[in-house]
Tab-separated table of N, CA, C and O and ligand atoms in Angstrom:
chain	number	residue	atom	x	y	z
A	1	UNK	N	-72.367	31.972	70.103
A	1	UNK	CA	-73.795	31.666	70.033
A	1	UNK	C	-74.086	30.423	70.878
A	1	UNK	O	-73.055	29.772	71.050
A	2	UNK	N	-74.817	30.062	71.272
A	2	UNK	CA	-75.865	29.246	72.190
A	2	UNK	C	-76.738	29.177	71.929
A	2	UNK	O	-77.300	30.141	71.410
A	3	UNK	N	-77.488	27.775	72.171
A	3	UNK	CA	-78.943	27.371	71.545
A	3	UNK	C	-79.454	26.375	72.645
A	3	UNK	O	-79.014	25.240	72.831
A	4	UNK	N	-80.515	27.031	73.382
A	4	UNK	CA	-81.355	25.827	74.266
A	4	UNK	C	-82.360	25.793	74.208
A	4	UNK	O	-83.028	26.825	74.268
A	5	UNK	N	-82.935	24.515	74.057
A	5	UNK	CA	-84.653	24.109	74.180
A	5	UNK	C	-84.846	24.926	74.885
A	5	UNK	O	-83.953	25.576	75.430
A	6	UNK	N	-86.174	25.113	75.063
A	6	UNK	CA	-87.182	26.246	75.612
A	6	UNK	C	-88.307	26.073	75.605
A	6	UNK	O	-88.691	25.537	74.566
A	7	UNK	N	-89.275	26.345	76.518
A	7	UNK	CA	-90.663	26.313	76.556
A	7	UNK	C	-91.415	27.532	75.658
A	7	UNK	O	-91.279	28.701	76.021
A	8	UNK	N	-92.153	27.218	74.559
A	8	UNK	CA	-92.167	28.225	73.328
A	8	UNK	C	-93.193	29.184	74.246
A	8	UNK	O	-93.944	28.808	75.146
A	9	UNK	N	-92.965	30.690	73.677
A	9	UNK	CA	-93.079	31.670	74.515
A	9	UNK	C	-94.572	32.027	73.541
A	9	UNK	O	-95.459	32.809	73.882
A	10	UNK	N	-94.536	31.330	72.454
A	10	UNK	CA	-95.639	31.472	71.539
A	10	UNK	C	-97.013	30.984	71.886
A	10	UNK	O	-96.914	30.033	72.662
A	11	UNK	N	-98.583	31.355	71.529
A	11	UNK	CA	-99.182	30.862	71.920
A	11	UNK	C	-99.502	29.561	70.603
A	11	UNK	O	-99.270	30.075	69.509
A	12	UNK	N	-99.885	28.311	70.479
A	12	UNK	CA	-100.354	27.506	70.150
A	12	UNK	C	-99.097	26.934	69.581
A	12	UNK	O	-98.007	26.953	70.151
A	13	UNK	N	-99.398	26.320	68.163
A	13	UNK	CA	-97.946	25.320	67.327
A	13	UNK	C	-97.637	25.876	66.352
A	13	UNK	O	-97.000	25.406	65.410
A	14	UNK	N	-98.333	27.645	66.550
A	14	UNK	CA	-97.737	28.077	64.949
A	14	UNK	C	-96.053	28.188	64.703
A	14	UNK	O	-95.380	28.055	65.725
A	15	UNK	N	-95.343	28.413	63.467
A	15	UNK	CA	-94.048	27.761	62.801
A	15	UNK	C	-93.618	29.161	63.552
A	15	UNK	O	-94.270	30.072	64.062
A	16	UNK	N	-91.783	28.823	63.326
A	16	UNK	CA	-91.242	29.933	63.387
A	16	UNK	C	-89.973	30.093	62.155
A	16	UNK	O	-89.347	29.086	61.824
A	17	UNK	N	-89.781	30.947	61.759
A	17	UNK	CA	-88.281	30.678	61.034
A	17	UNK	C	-87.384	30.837	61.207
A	17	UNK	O	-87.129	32.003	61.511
A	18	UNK	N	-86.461	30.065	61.171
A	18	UNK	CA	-85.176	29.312	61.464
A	18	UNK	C	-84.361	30.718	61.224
A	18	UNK	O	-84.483	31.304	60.149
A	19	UNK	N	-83.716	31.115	62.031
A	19	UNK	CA	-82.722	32.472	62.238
A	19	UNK	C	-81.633	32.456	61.260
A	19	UNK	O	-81.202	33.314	60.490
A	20	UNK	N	-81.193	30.810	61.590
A	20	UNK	CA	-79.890	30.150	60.698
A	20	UNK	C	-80.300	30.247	59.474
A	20	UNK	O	-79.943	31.181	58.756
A	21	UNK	N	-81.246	29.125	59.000
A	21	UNK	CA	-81.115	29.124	57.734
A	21	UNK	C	-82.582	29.878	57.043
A	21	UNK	O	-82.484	30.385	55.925
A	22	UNK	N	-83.406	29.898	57.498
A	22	UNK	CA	-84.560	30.524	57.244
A	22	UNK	C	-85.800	29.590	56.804
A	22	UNK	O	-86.792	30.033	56.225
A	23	UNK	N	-85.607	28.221	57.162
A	23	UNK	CA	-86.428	27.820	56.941
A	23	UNK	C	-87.920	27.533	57.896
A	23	UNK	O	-87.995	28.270	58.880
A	24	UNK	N	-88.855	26.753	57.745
A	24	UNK	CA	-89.545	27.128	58.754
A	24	UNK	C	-89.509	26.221	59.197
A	24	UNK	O	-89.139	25.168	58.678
A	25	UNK	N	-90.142	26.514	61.016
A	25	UNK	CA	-89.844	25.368	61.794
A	25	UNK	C	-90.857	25.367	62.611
A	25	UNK	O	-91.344	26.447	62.946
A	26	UNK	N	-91.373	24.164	63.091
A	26	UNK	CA	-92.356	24.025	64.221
A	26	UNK	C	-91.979	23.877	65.291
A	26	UNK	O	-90.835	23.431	65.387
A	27	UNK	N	-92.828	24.208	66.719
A	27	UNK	CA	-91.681	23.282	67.924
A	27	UNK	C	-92.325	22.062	68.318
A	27	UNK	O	-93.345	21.509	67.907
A	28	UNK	N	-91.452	21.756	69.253
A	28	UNK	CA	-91.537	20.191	69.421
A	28	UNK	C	-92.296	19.935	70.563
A	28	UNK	O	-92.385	20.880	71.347
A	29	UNK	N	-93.127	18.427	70.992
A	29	UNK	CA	-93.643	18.911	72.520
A	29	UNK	C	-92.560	18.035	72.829
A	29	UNK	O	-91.833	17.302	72.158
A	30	UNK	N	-92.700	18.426	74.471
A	30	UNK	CA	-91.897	18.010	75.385
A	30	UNK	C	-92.425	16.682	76.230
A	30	UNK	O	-93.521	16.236	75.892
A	31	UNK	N	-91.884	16.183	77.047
A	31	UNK	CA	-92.331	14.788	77.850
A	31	UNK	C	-93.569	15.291	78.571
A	31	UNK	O	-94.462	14.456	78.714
A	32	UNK	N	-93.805	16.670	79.112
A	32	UNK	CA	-94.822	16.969	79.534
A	32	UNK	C	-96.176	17.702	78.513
A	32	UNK	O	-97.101	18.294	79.069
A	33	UNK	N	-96.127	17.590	77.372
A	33	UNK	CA	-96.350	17.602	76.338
A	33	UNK	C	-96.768	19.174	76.221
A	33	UNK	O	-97.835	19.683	75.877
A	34	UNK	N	-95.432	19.803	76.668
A	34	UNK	CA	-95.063	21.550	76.483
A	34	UNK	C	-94.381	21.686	75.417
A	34	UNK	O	-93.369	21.017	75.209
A	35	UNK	N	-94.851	22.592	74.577
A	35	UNK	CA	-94.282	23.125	73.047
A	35	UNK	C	-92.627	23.689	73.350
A	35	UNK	O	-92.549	24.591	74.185
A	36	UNK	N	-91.321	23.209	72.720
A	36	UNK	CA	-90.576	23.706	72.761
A	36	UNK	C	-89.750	24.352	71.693
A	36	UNK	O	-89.977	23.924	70.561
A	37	UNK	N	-88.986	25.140	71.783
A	37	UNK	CA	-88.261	25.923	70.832
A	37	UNK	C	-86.595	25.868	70.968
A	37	UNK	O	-86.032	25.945	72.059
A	38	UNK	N	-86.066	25.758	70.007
A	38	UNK	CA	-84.551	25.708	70.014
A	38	UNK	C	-83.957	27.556	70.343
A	38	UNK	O	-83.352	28.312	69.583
A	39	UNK	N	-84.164	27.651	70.950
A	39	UNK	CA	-83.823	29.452	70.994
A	39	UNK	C	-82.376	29.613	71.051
A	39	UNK	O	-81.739	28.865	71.793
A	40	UNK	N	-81.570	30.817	70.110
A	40	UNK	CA	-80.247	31.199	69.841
A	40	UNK	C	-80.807	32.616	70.677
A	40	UNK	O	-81.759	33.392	70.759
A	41	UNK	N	-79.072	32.227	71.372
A	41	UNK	CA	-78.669	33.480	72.734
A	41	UNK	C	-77.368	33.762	71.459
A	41	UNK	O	-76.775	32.925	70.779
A	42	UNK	N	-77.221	35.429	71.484
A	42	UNK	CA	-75.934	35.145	70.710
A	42	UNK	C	-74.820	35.777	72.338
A	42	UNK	O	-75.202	35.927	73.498
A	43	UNK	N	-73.542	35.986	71.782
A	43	UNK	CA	-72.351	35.610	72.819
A	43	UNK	C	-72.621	36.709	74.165
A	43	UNK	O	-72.610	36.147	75.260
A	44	UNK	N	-72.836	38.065	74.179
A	44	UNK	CA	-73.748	38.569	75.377
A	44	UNK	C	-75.428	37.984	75.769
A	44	UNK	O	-76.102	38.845	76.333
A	45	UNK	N	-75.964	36.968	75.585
A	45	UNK	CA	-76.977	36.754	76.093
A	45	UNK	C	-78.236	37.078	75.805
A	45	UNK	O	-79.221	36.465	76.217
A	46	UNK	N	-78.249	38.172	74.999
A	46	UNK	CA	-79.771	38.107	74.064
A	46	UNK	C	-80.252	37.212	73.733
A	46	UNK	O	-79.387	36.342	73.631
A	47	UNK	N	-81.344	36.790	73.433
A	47	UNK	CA	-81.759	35.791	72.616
A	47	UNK	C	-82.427	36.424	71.487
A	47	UNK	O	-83.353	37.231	71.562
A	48	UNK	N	-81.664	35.816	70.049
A	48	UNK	CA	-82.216	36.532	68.814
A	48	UNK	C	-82.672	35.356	68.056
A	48	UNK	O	-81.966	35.176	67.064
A	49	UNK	N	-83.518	34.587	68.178
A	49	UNK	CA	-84.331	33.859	67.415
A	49	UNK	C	-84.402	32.349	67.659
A	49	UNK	O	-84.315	32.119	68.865
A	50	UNK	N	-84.509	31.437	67.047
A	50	UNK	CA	-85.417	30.274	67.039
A	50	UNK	C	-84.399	29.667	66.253
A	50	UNK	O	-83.744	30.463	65.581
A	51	UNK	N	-84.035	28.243	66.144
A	51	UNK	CA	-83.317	27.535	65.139
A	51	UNK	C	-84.282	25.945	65.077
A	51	UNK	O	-84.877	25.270	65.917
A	52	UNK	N	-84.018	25.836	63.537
A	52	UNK	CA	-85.283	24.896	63.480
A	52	UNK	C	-84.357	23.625	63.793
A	52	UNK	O	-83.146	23.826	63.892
A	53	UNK	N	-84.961	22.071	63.986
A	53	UNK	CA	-84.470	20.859	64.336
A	53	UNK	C	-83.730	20.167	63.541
A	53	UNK	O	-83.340	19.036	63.829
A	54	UNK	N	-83.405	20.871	62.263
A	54	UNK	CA	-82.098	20.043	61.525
A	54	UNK	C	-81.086	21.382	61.795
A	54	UNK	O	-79.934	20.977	61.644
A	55	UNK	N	-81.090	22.436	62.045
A	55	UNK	CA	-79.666	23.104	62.332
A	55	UNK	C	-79.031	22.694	63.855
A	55	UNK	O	-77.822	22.648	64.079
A	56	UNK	N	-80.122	22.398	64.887
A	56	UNK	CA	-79.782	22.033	66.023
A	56	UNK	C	-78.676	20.259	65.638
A	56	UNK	O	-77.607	19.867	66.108
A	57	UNK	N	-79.469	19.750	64.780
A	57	UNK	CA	-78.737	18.550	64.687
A	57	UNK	C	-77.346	18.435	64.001
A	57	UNK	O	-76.356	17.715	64.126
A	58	UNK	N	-77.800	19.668	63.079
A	58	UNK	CA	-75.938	19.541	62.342
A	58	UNK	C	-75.042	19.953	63.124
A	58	UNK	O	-73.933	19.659	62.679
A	59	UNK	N	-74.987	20.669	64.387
A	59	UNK	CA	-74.083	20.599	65.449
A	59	UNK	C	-73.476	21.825	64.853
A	59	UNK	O	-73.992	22.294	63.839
A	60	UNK	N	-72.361	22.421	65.422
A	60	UNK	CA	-72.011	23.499	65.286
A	60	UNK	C	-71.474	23.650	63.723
A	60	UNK	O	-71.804	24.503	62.900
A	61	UNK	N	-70.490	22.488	63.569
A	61	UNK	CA	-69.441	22.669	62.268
A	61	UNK	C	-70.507	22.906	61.009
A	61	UNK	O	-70.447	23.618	60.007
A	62	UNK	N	-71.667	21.838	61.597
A	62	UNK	CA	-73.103	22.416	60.028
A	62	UNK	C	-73.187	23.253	59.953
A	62	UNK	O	-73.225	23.765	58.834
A	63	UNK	N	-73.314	24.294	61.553
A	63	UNK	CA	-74.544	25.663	61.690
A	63	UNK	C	-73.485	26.537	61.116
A	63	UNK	O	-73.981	27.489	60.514
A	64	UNK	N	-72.009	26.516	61.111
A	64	UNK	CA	-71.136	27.493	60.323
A	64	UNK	C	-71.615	27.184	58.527
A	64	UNK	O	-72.132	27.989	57.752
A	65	UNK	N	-71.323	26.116	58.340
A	65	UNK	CA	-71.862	25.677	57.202
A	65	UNK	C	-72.829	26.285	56.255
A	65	UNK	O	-72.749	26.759	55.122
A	66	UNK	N	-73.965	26.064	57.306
A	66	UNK	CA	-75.514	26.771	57.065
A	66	UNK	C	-75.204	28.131	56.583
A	66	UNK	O	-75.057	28.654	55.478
A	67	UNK	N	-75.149	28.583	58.045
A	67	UNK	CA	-74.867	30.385	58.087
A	67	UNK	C	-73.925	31.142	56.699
A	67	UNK	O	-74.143	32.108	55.968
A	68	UNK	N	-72.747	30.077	56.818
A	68	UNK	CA	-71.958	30.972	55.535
A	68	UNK	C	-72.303	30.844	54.380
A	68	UNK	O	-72.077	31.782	53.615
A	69	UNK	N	-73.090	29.404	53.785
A	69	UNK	CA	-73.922	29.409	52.723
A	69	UNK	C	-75.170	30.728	53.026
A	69	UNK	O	-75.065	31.558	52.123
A	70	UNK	N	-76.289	31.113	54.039
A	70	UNK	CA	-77.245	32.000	53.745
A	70	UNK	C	-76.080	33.504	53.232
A	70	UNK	O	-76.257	34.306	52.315
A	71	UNK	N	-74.963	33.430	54.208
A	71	UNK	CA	-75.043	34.980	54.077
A	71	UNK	C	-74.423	35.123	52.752
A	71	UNK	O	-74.723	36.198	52.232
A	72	UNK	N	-73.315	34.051	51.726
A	72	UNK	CA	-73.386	33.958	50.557
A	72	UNK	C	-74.510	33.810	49.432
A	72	UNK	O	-74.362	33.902	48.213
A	73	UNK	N	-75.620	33.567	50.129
A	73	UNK	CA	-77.103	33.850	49.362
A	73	UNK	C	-77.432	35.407	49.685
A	73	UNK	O	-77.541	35.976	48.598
A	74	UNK	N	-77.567	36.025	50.412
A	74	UNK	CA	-77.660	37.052	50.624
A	74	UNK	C	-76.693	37.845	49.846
A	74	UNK	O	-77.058	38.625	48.967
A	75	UNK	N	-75.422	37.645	50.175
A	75	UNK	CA	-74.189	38.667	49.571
A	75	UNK	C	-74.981	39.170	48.014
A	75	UNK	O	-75.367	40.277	47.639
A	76	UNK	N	-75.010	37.630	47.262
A	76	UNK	CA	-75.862	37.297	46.204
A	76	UNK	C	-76.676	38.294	46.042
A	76	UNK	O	-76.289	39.380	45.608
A	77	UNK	N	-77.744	38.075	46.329
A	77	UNK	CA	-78.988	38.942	46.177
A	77	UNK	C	-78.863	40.409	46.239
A	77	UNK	O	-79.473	41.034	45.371
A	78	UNK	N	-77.985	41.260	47.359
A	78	UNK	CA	-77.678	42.294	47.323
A	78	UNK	C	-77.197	42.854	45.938
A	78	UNK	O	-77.693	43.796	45.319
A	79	UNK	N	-76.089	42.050	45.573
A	79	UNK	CA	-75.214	42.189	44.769
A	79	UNK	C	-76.647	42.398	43.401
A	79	UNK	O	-76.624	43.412	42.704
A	80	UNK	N	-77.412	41.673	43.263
A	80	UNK	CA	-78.553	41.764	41.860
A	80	UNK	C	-78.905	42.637	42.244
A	80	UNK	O	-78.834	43.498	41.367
A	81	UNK	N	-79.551	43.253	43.703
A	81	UNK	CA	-80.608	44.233	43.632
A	81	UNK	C	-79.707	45.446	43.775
A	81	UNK	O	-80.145	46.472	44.294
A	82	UNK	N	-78.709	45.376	43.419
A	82	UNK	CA	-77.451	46.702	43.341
A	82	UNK	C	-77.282	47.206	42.052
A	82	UNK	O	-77.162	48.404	41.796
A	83	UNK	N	-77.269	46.028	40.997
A	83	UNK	CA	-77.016	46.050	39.855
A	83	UNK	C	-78.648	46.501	38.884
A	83	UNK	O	-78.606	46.574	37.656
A	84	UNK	N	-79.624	46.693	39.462
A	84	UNK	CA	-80.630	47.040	39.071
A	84	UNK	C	-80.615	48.525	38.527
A	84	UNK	O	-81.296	48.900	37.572
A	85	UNK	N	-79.612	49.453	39.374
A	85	UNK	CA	-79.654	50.824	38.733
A	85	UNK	C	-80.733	51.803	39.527
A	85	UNK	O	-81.619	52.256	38.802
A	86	UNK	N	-80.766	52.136	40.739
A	86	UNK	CA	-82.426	52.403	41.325
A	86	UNK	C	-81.689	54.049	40.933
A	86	UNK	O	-82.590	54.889	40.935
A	87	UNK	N	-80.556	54.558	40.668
A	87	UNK	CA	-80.467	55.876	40.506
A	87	UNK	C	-81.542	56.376	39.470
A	87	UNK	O	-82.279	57.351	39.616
A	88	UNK	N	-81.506	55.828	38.783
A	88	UNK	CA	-82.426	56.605	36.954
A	88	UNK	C	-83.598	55.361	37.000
A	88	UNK	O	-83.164	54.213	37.094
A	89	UNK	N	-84.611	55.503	36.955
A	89	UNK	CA	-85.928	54.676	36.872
A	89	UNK	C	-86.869	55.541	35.754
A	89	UNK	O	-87.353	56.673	35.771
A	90	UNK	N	-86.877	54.557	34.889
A	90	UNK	CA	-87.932	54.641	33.898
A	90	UNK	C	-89.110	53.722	34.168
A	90	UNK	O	-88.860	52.519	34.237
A	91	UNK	N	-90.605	54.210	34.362
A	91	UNK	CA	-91.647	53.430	34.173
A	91	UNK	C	-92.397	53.762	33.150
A	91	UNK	O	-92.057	54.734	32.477
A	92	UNK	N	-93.436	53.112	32.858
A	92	UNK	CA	-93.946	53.428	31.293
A	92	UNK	C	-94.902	54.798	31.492
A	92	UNK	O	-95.451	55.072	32.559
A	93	UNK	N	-94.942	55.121	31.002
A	93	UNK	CA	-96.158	56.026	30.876
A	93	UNK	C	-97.452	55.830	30.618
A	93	UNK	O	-97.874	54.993	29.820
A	94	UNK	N	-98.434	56.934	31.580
A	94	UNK	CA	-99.597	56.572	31.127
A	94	UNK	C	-100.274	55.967	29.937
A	94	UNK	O	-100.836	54.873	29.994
A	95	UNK	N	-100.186	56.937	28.512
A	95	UNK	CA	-100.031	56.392	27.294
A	95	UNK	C	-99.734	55.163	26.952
A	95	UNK	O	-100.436	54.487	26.199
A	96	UNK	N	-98.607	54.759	27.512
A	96	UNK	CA	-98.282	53.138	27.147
A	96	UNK	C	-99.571	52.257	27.733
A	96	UNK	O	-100.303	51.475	27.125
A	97	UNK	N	-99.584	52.637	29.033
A	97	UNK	CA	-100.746	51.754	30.164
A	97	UNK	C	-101.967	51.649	29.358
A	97	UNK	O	-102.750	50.699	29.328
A	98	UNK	N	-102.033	52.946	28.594
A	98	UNK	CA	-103.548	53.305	27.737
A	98	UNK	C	-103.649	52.238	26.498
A	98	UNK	O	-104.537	51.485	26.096
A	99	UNK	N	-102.641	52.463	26.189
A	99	UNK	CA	-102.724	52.053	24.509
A	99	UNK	C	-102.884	50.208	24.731
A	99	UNK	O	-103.610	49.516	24.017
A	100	UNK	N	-102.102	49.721	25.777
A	100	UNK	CA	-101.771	48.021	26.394
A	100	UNK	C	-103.638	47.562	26.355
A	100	UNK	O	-104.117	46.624	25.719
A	101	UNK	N	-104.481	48.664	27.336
A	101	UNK	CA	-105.849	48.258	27.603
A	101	UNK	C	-106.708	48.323	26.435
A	101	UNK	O	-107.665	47.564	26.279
A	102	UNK	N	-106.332	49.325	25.529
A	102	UNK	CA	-106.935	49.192	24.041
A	102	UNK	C	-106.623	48.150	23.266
A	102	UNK	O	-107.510	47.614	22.601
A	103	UNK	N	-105.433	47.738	23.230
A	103	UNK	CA	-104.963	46.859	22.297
A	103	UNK	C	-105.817	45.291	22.596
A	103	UNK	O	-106.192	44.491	21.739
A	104	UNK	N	-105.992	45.168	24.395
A	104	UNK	CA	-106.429	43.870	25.022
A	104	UNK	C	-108.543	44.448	24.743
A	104	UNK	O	-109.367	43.584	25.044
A	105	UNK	N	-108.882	45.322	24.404
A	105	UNK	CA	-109.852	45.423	24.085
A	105	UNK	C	-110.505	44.910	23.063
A	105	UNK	O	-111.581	44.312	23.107
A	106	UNK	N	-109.597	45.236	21.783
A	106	UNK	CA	-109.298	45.100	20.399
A	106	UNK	C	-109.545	43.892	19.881
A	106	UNK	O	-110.210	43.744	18.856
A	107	UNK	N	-108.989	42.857	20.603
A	107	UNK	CA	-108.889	41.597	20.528
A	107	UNK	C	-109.793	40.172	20.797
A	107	UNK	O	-109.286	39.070	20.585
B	201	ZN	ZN1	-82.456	26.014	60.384
C-alpha cells in the first residue's frame, strides 16, 4: 500500500472516510490553498480510498495496528450477525401488531 497527498478530486471540503479506520476525515488545504487528500494506491496501483490525518501520522507500524484492530471489529460483527439465525425468522403477526395498537389505545 501507498499513500500520497493529493489534490482532492472532490468538489468543495465535504469529509471523506478513512478506508483504514473508518473514521471521518476532512482534507487539508495546501500552501496554495488547494484541498488535499491522503489517497491509498494499494500494491498494483489502484487507488482505493482516502486515509484520514492521524492514520497518515501513525506511520506504517500504526496503520497495521489500525487495520488489524478494524478487521477484528469486523470479524466481530460478522460473527453476531451469523449467530442471529436468518435460516428460520419469526415476526409477529398481524394480530399481535393489532392487539399492541389497542392496548396503546386503551390507555
Ligand atoms: Zn484513519
Amino acid at each position: 500500500m501507498k499513500i500520497v497527498w493529493e489534490q482532492s478530486a472532490y468538489i468543495g471540503n465535504a469529509p471523506v472516510f478513512c478506508t483504514l479506520c473508518g473514521r471521518r476525515s476532512y482534507p487539508i488545504r495546501g500552501r496554495r490553498n488547494q484541498l488535499l487528500l491522503a489517497v491509498i494506491y494499494d500494491p498494483q496501483g489502484i487507488a482505493c480510498g482516502e486515509a484520514c490525518r492521524d492514520c497518515v501520522a501513525a506511520g506504517p507500524k500504526g496503520i497495521q495496528a489500525r487495520v488489524h484492530d478494524r478487521i477484528e471489529s469486523f470479524r466481530s460483527k460478522i460473527a453476531d450477525l451469523e449467530s442471529l439465525g436468518i435460516d428460520h425468522i419469526e415476526t409477529p403477526s398481524l394480530e399481535e401488531e393489532f392487539r399492541l395498537h389497542q392496548q396503546d389505545a386503551a390507555s
